């Protein structure tokens, strides 16, 4: 099933459901083909009831420098597809939007960006 999302604030931001030990939440994230892994703010882990430091500690480096985070694998749902997704949660993340990166978020889907129409198409692969 193909789902079409209109860009928000000129970016491919989509809604998805995450499941943790405490609760399920619906949040927004940027579909980022330039990111190798998904990176979310630590507040999301807190809301879900995920003990942040129980994940594997990782260091990430980019243009803005480095940050520390904790890798977890949690169930997410998008387009009626549910799967376990690798997500790094970080208290040091300075951007306000969560990022969905290529490593394992992109695997179950065919994702197409249409910049002219400001839409992202996500369909089962």
Short mmCIF file of N, CA, C and O in Angstrom, two decimals:
data_model
loop_
_atom_site.label_atom_id
_atom_site.label_comp_id
_atom_site.label_asym_id
_atom_site.label_seq_id
_atom_site.Cartn_x
_atom_site.Cartn_y
_atom_site.Cartn_z
N UNK A 1 0.83 -1.17 0.00
CA UNK A 1 0.00 0.00 0.00
C UNK A 1 0.88 1.24 0.00
O UNK A 1 1.81 1.36 0.79
N UNK A 2 0.63 2.16 -0.92
CA UNK A 2 1.40 3.39 -1.02
C UNK A 2 0.70 4.49 -0.22
O UNK A 2 -0.50 4.65 -0.29
N UNK A 3 1.49 5.21 0.54
CA UNK A 3 0.99 6.34 1.32
C UNK A 3 1.73 7.58 0.85
O UNK A 3 2.94 7.55 0.65
N UNK A 4 0.99 8.66 0.65
CA UNK A 4 1.57 9.91 0.20
C UNK A 4 1.54 10.90 1.36
O UNK A 4 0.49 11.09 1.99
N UNK A 5 2.67 11.51 1.64
CA UNK A 5 2.77 12.52 2.69
C UNK A 5 3.17 13.84 2.05
O UNK A 5 4.16 13.90 1.31
N UNK A 6 2.43 14.89 2.33
CA UNK A 6 2.83 16.22 1.89
C UNK A 6 3.92 16.73 2.81
O UNK A 6 3.90 16.46 4.02
N UNK A 7 4.87 17.43 2.24
CA UNK A 7 5.95 18.01 3.04
C UNK A 7 5.36 18.97 4.08
O UNK A 7 4.35 19.62 3.83
N UNK A 8 6.01 19.02 5.21
CA UNK A 8 5.69 20.00 6.23
C UNK A 8 6.90 20.91 6.38
O UNK A 8 8.03 20.42 6.51
N UNK A 9 6.68 22.20 6.34
CA UNK A 9 7.78 23.16 6.43
C UNK A 9 8.86 22.85 5.39
O UNK A 9 10.06 22.86 5.70
N UNK A 10 8.45 22.52 4.18
CA UNK A 10 9.34 22.22 3.06
C UNK A 10 10.23 21.00 3.29
O UNK A 10 11.30 20.89 2.70
N UNK A 11 9.81 20.08 4.16
CA UNK A 11 10.61 18.90 4.46
C UNK A 11 9.73 17.65 4.49
O UNK A 11 8.55 17.73 4.85
N UNK A 12 10.31 16.48 4.15
CA UNK A 12 9.54 15.23 4.18
C UNK A 12 9.39 14.71 5.62
O UNK A 12 10.11 13.82 6.07
N UNK A 13 8.45 15.29 6.34
CA UNK A 13 8.18 14.92 7.73
C UNK A 13 6.92 14.06 7.76
O UNK A 13 5.91 14.43 7.17
N UNK A 14 7.02 12.91 8.43
CA UNK A 14 5.89 12.00 8.48
C UNK A 14 5.51 11.68 9.93
O UNK A 14 6.29 11.91 10.85
N UNK A 15 4.32 11.13 10.08
CA UNK A 15 3.83 10.70 11.38
C UNK A 15 4.03 9.20 11.50
O UNK A 15 3.81 8.46 10.54
N UNK A 16 4.48 8.75 12.67
CA UNK A 16 4.64 7.32 12.90
C UNK A 16 4.34 7.00 14.35
O UNK A 16 4.32 7.89 15.20
N UNK A 17 4.06 5.72 14.61
CA UNK A 17 3.75 5.26 15.95
C UNK A 17 4.92 4.46 16.49
O UNK A 17 5.46 3.59 15.80
N UNK A 18 5.33 4.75 17.71
CA UNK A 18 6.39 4.02 18.39
C UNK A 18 5.81 3.34 19.62
O UNK A 18 4.94 3.90 20.27
N UNK A 19 6.31 2.14 19.93
CA UNK A 19 5.83 1.39 21.08
C UNK A 19 6.97 1.15 22.06
O UNK A 19 8.04 0.69 21.68
N UNK A 20 6.71 1.49 23.30
CA UNK A 20 7.68 1.26 24.36
C UNK A 20 7.06 0.47 25.49
O UNK A 20 5.88 0.11 25.42
N UNK A 21 7.82 0.21 26.54
CA UNK A 21 7.30 -0.57 27.66
C UNK A 21 6.16 0.14 28.40
O UNK A 21 5.30 -0.52 28.97
N UNK A 22 6.16 1.48 28.39
CA UNK A 22 5.15 2.22 29.13
C UNK A 22 3.92 2.53 28.29
O UNK A 22 2.80 2.48 28.77
N UNK A 23 4.13 2.89 27.02
CA UNK A 23 3.00 3.31 26.19
C UNK A 23 3.40 3.37 24.72
O UNK A 23 4.56 3.26 24.38
N UNK A 24 2.38 3.60 23.89
CA UNK A 24 2.57 3.89 22.47
C UNK A 24 2.40 5.39 22.30
O UNK A 24 1.56 6.00 22.97
N UNK A 25 3.17 5.96 21.40
CA UNK A 25 2.99 7.38 21.08
C UNK A 25 3.04 7.56 19.57
O UNK A 25 3.63 6.76 18.85
N UNK A 26 2.43 8.64 19.13
CA UNK A 26 2.52 9.06 17.73
C UNK A 26 3.37 10.32 17.72
O UNK A 26 3.14 11.24 18.51
N UNK A 27 4.36 10.34 16.84
CA UNK A 27 5.27 11.49 16.76
C UNK A 27 5.61 11.77 15.31
O UNK A 27 5.24 11.02 14.41
N UNK A 28 6.33 12.84 15.10
CA UNK A 28 6.77 13.24 13.77
C UNK A 28 8.26 12.99 13.62
O UNK A 28 9.01 13.09 14.60
N UNK A 29 8.68 12.69 12.39
CA UNK A 29 10.10 12.51 12.11
C UNK A 29 10.37 12.86 10.65
O UNK A 29 9.52 12.68 9.78
N UNK A 30 11.57 13.34 10.42
CA UNK A 30 12.03 13.68 9.08
C UNK A 30 12.59 12.44 8.41
O UNK A 30 13.45 11.76 8.97
N UNK A 31 12.09 12.10 7.23
CA UNK A 31 12.64 11.00 6.45
C UNK A 31 13.91 11.53 5.80
O UNK A 31 13.87 12.38 4.92
N UNK A 32 15.07 11.04 6.29
CA UNK A 32 16.36 11.64 5.94
C UNK A 32 17.25 10.63 5.22
O UNK A 32 17.95 9.85 5.85
N UNK A 33 17.24 10.70 3.90
CA UNK A 33 18.04 9.75 3.11
C UNK A 33 19.53 10.01 3.28
O UNK A 33 20.35 9.17 2.94
N UNK A 34 19.91 11.14 3.85
CA UNK A 34 21.31 11.44 4.09
C UNK A 34 21.81 10.94 5.44
O UNK A 34 23.01 10.98 5.72
N UNK A 35 20.89 10.47 6.29
CA UNK A 35 21.28 9.96 7.61
C UNK A 35 21.44 8.45 7.52
O UNK A 35 20.60 7.75 6.96
N UNK A 36 22.51 7.94 8.09
CA UNK A 36 22.72 6.49 8.03
C UNK A 36 21.86 5.76 9.05
O UNK A 36 21.48 4.62 8.82
N UNK A 37 21.51 6.39 10.17
CA UNK A 37 20.71 5.72 11.19
C UNK A 37 19.69 6.70 11.76
O UNK A 37 19.85 7.92 11.64
N UNK A 38 18.65 6.18 12.35
CA UNK A 38 17.60 7.01 12.94
C UNK A 38 18.07 7.58 14.27
O UNK A 38 18.67 6.88 15.08
N UNK A 39 17.77 8.84 14.47
CA UNK A 39 18.20 9.56 15.67
C UNK A 39 17.01 10.34 16.22
O UNK A 39 16.42 11.16 15.52
N UNK A 40 16.66 10.04 17.49
CA UNK A 40 15.51 10.69 18.12
C UNK A 40 15.95 11.37 19.41
O UNK A 40 16.91 10.96 20.06
N UNK A 41 15.20 12.38 19.79
CA UNK A 41 15.45 13.08 21.04
C UNK A 41 15.17 12.15 22.22
O UNK A 41 14.29 11.31 22.15
N UNK A 42 15.89 12.33 23.29
CA UNK A 42 15.75 11.46 24.46
C UNK A 42 14.38 11.58 25.12
O UNK A 42 13.91 10.64 25.77
N UNK A 43 13.70 12.69 24.94
CA UNK A 43 12.36 12.86 25.52
C UNK A 43 11.39 11.80 25.00
O UNK A 43 10.47 11.39 25.70
N UNK A 44 11.59 11.35 23.78
CA UNK A 44 10.74 10.30 23.20
C UNK A 44 10.97 9.00 23.96
O UNK A 44 10.01 8.30 24.32
N UNK A 45 12.22 8.65 24.24
CA UNK A 45 12.52 7.45 25.03
C UNK A 45 11.87 7.55 26.41
O UNK A 45 11.29 6.58 26.91
N UNK A 46 11.95 8.73 27.02
CA UNK A 46 11.34 8.94 28.34
C UNK A 46 9.84 8.70 28.29
O UNK A 46 9.28 8.02 29.15
N UNK A 47 9.16 9.27 27.29
CA UNK A 47 7.72 9.08 27.15
C UNK A 47 7.33 7.61 26.96
O UNK A 47 6.33 7.15 27.47
N UNK A 48 8.15 6.90 26.20
CA UNK A 48 7.88 5.49 25.93
C UNK A 48 8.20 4.58 27.11
O UNK A 48 7.77 3.44 27.15
N UNK A 49 8.98 5.10 28.07
CA UNK A 49 9.40 4.27 29.20
C UNK A 49 10.62 3.44 28.90
O UNK A 49 10.87 2.42 29.53
N UNK A 50 11.43 3.88 27.95
CA UNK A 50 12.65 3.16 27.58
C UNK A 50 13.79 3.68 28.44
O UNK A 50 14.09 4.88 28.41
N UNK A 51 14.44 2.80 29.22
CA UNK A 51 15.60 3.24 30.00
C UNK A 51 16.77 3.55 29.06
O UNK A 51 17.37 2.64 28.48
N UNK A 52 17.04 4.81 28.87
CA UNK A 52 17.99 5.28 27.87
C UNK A 52 19.32 4.55 27.93
O UNK A 52 19.80 4.02 26.93
N UNK A 53 19.94 4.50 29.09
CA UNK A 53 21.29 3.95 29.21
C UNK A 53 21.35 2.43 29.17
O UNK A 53 22.44 1.86 29.21
N UNK A 54 20.20 1.76 29.03
CA UNK A 54 20.21 0.30 28.85
C UNK A 54 20.56 -0.07 27.41
O UNK A 54 20.85 -1.21 27.10
N UNK A 55 20.51 0.93 26.52
CA UNK A 55 20.90 0.70 25.13
C UNK A 55 22.41 0.71 24.99
O UNK A 55 23.14 1.08 25.92
N UNK A 56 22.87 0.32 23.81
CA UNK A 56 24.32 0.32 23.54
C UNK A 56 24.78 1.75 23.29
O UNK A 56 24.23 2.45 22.43
N UNK A 57 25.77 2.20 24.06
CA UNK A 57 26.29 3.56 23.91
C UNK A 57 27.04 3.68 22.58
O UNK A 57 27.85 2.83 22.23
N UNK A 58 26.72 4.74 21.84
CA UNK A 58 27.38 4.99 20.56
C UNK A 58 27.75 6.47 20.47
O UNK A 58 27.10 7.32 21.10
N UNK A 59 28.76 6.76 19.69
CA UNK A 59 29.14 8.14 19.41
C UNK A 59 28.88 8.41 17.94
O UNK A 59 29.25 7.60 17.08
N UNK A 60 28.25 9.53 17.67
CA UNK A 60 27.94 9.93 16.30
C UNK A 60 28.71 11.19 15.98
O UNK A 60 28.83 12.09 16.81
N UNK A 61 29.21 11.27 14.75
CA UNK A 61 29.97 12.44 14.33
C UNK A 61 29.40 12.97 13.02
O UNK A 61 29.04 12.20 12.13
N UNK A 62 29.30 14.28 12.92
CA UNK A 62 28.79 14.91 11.71
C UNK A 62 29.41 16.28 11.55
O UNK A 62 30.39 16.62 12.23
N UNK A 63 28.81 17.08 10.70
CA UNK A 63 29.34 18.41 10.41
C UNK A 63 29.40 19.26 11.67
O UNK A 63 30.33 20.01 11.88
N UNK A 64 28.39 19.13 12.54
CA UNK A 64 28.33 19.96 13.74
C UNK A 64 29.15 19.43 14.91
O UNK A 64 29.10 19.99 15.99
N UNK A 65 29.88 18.34 14.73
CA UNK A 65 30.66 17.76 15.82
C UNK A 65 30.12 16.39 16.21
O UNK A 65 29.49 15.72 15.41
N UNK A 66 30.35 16.01 17.45
CA UNK A 66 29.95 14.68 17.90
C UNK A 66 28.94 14.72 19.03
O UNK A 66 28.88 15.69 19.78
N UNK A 67 28.13 13.68 19.12
CA UNK A 67 27.19 13.52 20.22
C UNK A 67 27.18 12.06 20.65
O UNK A 67 27.52 11.16 19.88
N UNK A 68 26.76 11.84 21.89
CA UNK A 68 26.64 10.49 22.43
C UNK A 68 25.15 10.13 22.46
O UNK A 68 24.30 10.97 22.74
N UNK A 69 24.87 8.87 22.17
CA UNK A 69 23.49 8.39 22.22
C UNK A 69 23.48 6.92 22.61
O UNK A 69 24.53 6.31 22.84
N UNK A 70 22.27 6.38 22.66
CA UNK A 70 22.08 4.99 23.07
C UNK A 70 21.18 4.29 22.06
O UNK A 70 20.07 4.73 21.79
N UNK A 71 21.68 3.20 21.50
CA UNK A 71 20.99 2.45 20.46
C UNK A 71 20.00 1.47 21.07
O UNK A 71 20.34 0.68 21.95
N UNK A 72 18.76 1.56 20.59
CA UNK A 72 17.69 0.65 20.99
C UNK A 72 17.01 0.14 19.73
O UNK A 72 17.08 0.78 18.68
N UNK A 73 16.35 -0.97 19.84
CA UNK A 73 15.54 -1.49 18.74
C UNK A 73 14.11 -1.57 19.27
O UNK A 73 13.84 -2.32 20.20
N UNK A 74 13.22 -0.77 18.68
CA UNK A 74 11.85 -0.72 19.19
C UNK A 74 10.84 -0.88 18.06
O UNK A 74 11.14 -0.55 16.90
N UNK A 75 9.64 -1.35 18.38
CA UNK A 75 8.61 -1.47 17.36
C UNK A 75 8.09 -0.11 16.91
O UNK A 75 7.82 0.76 17.74
N UNK A 76 8.01 0.07 15.60
CA UNK A 76 7.37 1.26 15.04
C UNK A 76 6.33 0.81 14.03
O UNK A 76 6.38 -0.31 13.52
N UNK A 77 5.38 1.69 13.77
CA UNK A 77 4.33 1.39 12.78
C UNK A 77 4.18 2.60 11.87
O UNK A 77 4.08 3.72 12.31
N UNK A 78 4.16 2.29 10.57
CA UNK A 78 3.90 3.29 9.54
C UNK A 78 3.20 2.58 8.40
O UNK A 78 3.56 1.47 8.04
N UNK A 79 2.18 3.21 7.85
CA UNK A 79 1.43 2.61 6.72
C UNK A 79 0.93 1.20 7.03
O UNK A 79 0.98 0.33 6.18
N UNK A 80 0.49 0.97 8.23
CA UNK A 80 0.00 -0.35 8.66
C UNK A 80 1.10 -1.41 8.67
O UNK A 80 0.83 -2.58 8.81
N UNK A 81 2.35 -1.01 8.49
CA UNK A 81 3.49 -1.91 8.58
C UNK A 81 4.18 -1.70 9.92
O UNK A 81 4.53 -0.57 10.25
N UNK A 82 4.33 -2.78 10.69
CA UNK A 82 5.03 -2.68 11.96
C UNK A 82 6.30 -3.52 11.88
O UNK A 82 6.29 -4.62 11.35
N UNK A 83 7.38 -2.97 12.41
CA UNK A 83 8.66 -3.68 12.44
C UNK A 83 9.53 -3.07 13.52
O UNK A 83 9.25 -1.97 14.00
N UNK A 84 10.57 -3.79 13.92
CA UNK A 84 11.51 -3.26 14.89
C UNK A 84 12.52 -2.39 14.17
O UNK A 84 13.12 -2.81 13.17
N UNK A 85 12.70 -1.19 14.67
CA UNK A 85 13.58 -0.22 14.03
C UNK A 85 14.71 0.16 14.98
O UNK A 85 14.48 0.39 16.17
N UNK A 86 15.92 0.25 14.45
CA UNK A 86 17.06 0.71 15.23
C UNK A 86 16.96 2.23 15.37
O UNK A 86 16.86 2.94 14.36
N UNK A 87 16.98 2.70 16.62
CA UNK A 87 16.91 4.13 16.87
C UNK A 87 17.93 4.48 17.95
O UNK A 87 18.02 3.81 18.97
N UNK A 88 18.68 5.53 17.69
CA UNK A 88 19.58 6.08 18.70
C UNK A 88 18.86 7.25 19.37
O UNK A 88 18.38 8.16 18.68
N UNK A 89 18.75 7.18 20.68
CA UNK A 89 18.17 8.27 21.46
C UNK A 89 19.32 9.05 22.09
O UNK A 89 20.23 8.45 22.65
N UNK A 90 19.25 10.38 22.01
CA UNK A 90 20.35 11.18 22.55
C UNK A 90 19.84 12.41 23.30
O UNK A 90 18.93 13.10 22.82
N UNK A 91 20.44 12.66 24.45
CA UNK A 91 20.15 13.89 25.21
C UNK A 91 20.92 15.07 24.62
O UNK A 91 20.63 16.22 24.94
N UNK A 92 21.89 14.80 23.76
CA UNK A 92 22.74 15.85 23.20
C UNK A 92 22.28 16.31 21.82
O UNK A 92 22.92 17.18 21.22
N UNK A 93 21.20 15.75 21.33
CA UNK A 93 20.68 16.12 20.02
C UNK A 93 20.19 17.56 20.06
O UNK A 93 19.36 17.91 20.91
N UNK A 94 20.69 18.40 19.16
CA UNK A 94 20.36 19.82 19.21
C UNK A 94 19.28 20.25 18.23
O UNK A 94 18.79 21.36 18.33
N UNK A 95 18.90 19.40 17.30
CA UNK A 95 17.81 19.76 16.39
C UNK A 95 16.49 19.33 17.01
O UNK A 95 16.43 18.40 17.81
N UNK A 96 15.42 19.99 16.62
CA UNK A 96 14.14 19.72 17.26
C UNK A 96 13.36 18.57 16.63
O UNK A 96 12.43 18.07 17.23
N UNK A 97 13.75 18.14 15.43
CA UNK A 97 12.99 17.08 14.75
C UNK A 97 13.74 15.76 14.81
O UNK A 97 14.96 15.72 14.69
N UNK A 98 13.00 14.69 15.02
CA UNK A 98 13.57 13.34 15.00
C UNK A 98 13.94 12.99 13.56
O UNK A 98 13.30 13.47 12.62
N UNK A 99 14.93 12.12 13.38
CA UNK A 99 15.40 11.75 12.05
C UNK A 99 15.23 10.25 11.81
O UNK A 99 15.62 9.44 12.65
N UNK A 100 14.68 9.90 10.66
CA UNK A 100 14.57 8.50 10.24
C UNK A 100 15.64 8.25 9.17
O UNK A 100 15.55 8.79 8.06
N UNK A 101 16.66 7.48 9.52
CA UNK A 101 17.77 7.22 8.61
C UNK A 101 17.63 5.91 7.86
O UNK A 101 16.72 5.12 8.09
N UNK A 102 18.57 5.69 6.94
CA UNK A 102 18.50 4.54 6.03
C UNK A 102 18.62 3.19 6.73
O UNK A 102 17.92 2.25 6.36
N UNK A 103 19.52 3.07 7.73
CA UNK A 103 19.74 1.75 8.35
C UNK A 103 18.49 1.25 9.02
O UNK A 103 18.10 1.71 10.07
N UNK A 104 17.88 0.43 8.44
CA UNK A 104 16.74 -0.40 8.75
C UNK A 104 15.39 0.27 8.66
O UNK A 104 14.44 -0.41 8.38
N UNK A 105 15.26 1.61 8.72
CA UNK A 105 13.95 2.21 8.47
C UNK A 105 13.58 2.09 7.00
O UNK A 105 12.43 1.83 6.66
N UNK A 106 14.53 2.25 6.10
CA UNK A 106 14.24 2.23 4.67
C UNK A 106 14.00 0.81 4.13
O UNK A 106 13.46 0.64 3.04
N UNK A 107 14.43 -0.23 4.85
CA UNK A 107 14.38 -1.61 4.32
C UNK A 107 12.99 -2.10 3.92
O UNK A 107 12.84 -2.69 2.84
N UNK A 108 11.94 -1.93 4.73
CA UNK A 108 10.64 -2.49 4.34
C UNK A 108 9.88 -1.66 3.31
O UNK A 108 8.78 -2.02 2.92
N UNK A 109 10.45 -0.54 2.88
CA UNK A 109 9.70 0.38 2.03
C UNK A 109 10.45 0.76 0.76
O UNK A 109 11.68 0.71 0.70
N UNK A 110 9.69 1.18 -0.23
CA UNK A 110 10.20 1.89 -1.38
C UNK A 110 9.83 3.35 -1.11
O UNK A 110 8.64 3.67 -0.97
N UNK A 111 10.82 4.20 -0.98
CA UNK A 111 10.59 5.60 -0.61
C UNK A 111 11.01 6.49 -1.77
O UNK A 111 12.12 6.39 -2.28
N UNK A 112 10.08 7.35 -2.20
CA UNK A 112 10.33 8.26 -3.31
C UNK A 112 10.05 9.69 -2.87
O UNK A 112 8.99 9.97 -2.30
N UNK A 113 11.01 10.56 -3.13
CA UNK A 113 10.84 11.97 -2.82
C UNK A 113 10.51 12.71 -4.11
O UNK A 113 11.18 12.54 -5.12
N UNK A 114 9.47 13.54 -4.08
CA UNK A 114 9.12 14.37 -5.22
C UNK A 114 9.25 15.82 -4.76
O UNK A 114 8.33 16.38 -4.16
N UNK A 115 10.41 16.40 -5.02
CA UNK A 115 10.68 17.76 -4.55
C UNK A 115 9.77 18.78 -5.22
O UNK A 115 9.34 19.73 -4.59
N UNK A 116 9.49 18.58 -6.50
CA UNK A 116 8.66 19.54 -7.23
C UNK A 116 7.27 19.64 -6.61
O UNK A 116 6.73 20.72 -6.41
N UNK A 117 6.67 18.48 -6.27
CA UNK A 117 5.33 18.46 -5.67
C UNK A 117 5.36 18.55 -4.15
O UNK A 117 4.31 18.60 -3.51
N UNK A 118 6.58 18.52 -3.56
CA UNK A 118 6.73 18.56 -2.10
C UNK A 118 5.98 17.41 -1.44
O UNK A 118 5.18 17.59 -0.52
N UNK A 119 6.27 16.18 -1.93
CA UNK A 119 5.62 14.98 -1.41
C UNK A 119 6.65 13.88 -1.26
O UNK A 119 7.63 13.82 -1.98
N UNK A 120 6.39 12.98 -0.29
CA UNK A 120 7.19 11.76 -0.15
C UNK A 120 6.20 10.59 -0.23
O UNK A 120 5.13 10.63 0.37
N UNK A 121 6.56 9.59 -1.03
CA UNK A 121 5.74 8.40 -1.24
C UNK A 121 6.40 7.24 -0.53
O UNK A 121 7.59 6.97 -0.75
N UNK A 122 5.65 6.55 0.31
CA UNK A 122 6.18 5.40 1.04
C UNK A 122 5.26 4.23 0.78
O UNK A 122 4.07 4.29 1.08
N UNK A 123 5.84 3.16 0.22
CA UNK A 123 5.03 1.96 -0.03
C UNK A 123 5.80 0.72 0.37
O UNK A 123 7.03 0.71 0.41
N UNK A 124 5.05 -0.34 0.69
CA UNK A 124 5.67 -1.60 1.09
C UNK A 124 6.58 -2.11 -0.01
O UNK A 124 6.29 -1.99 -1.19
N UNK A 125 7.70 -2.68 0.39
CA UNK A 125 8.71 -3.15 -0.55
C UNK A 125 8.56 -4.64 -0.78
O UNK A 125 8.42 -5.42 0.07
#
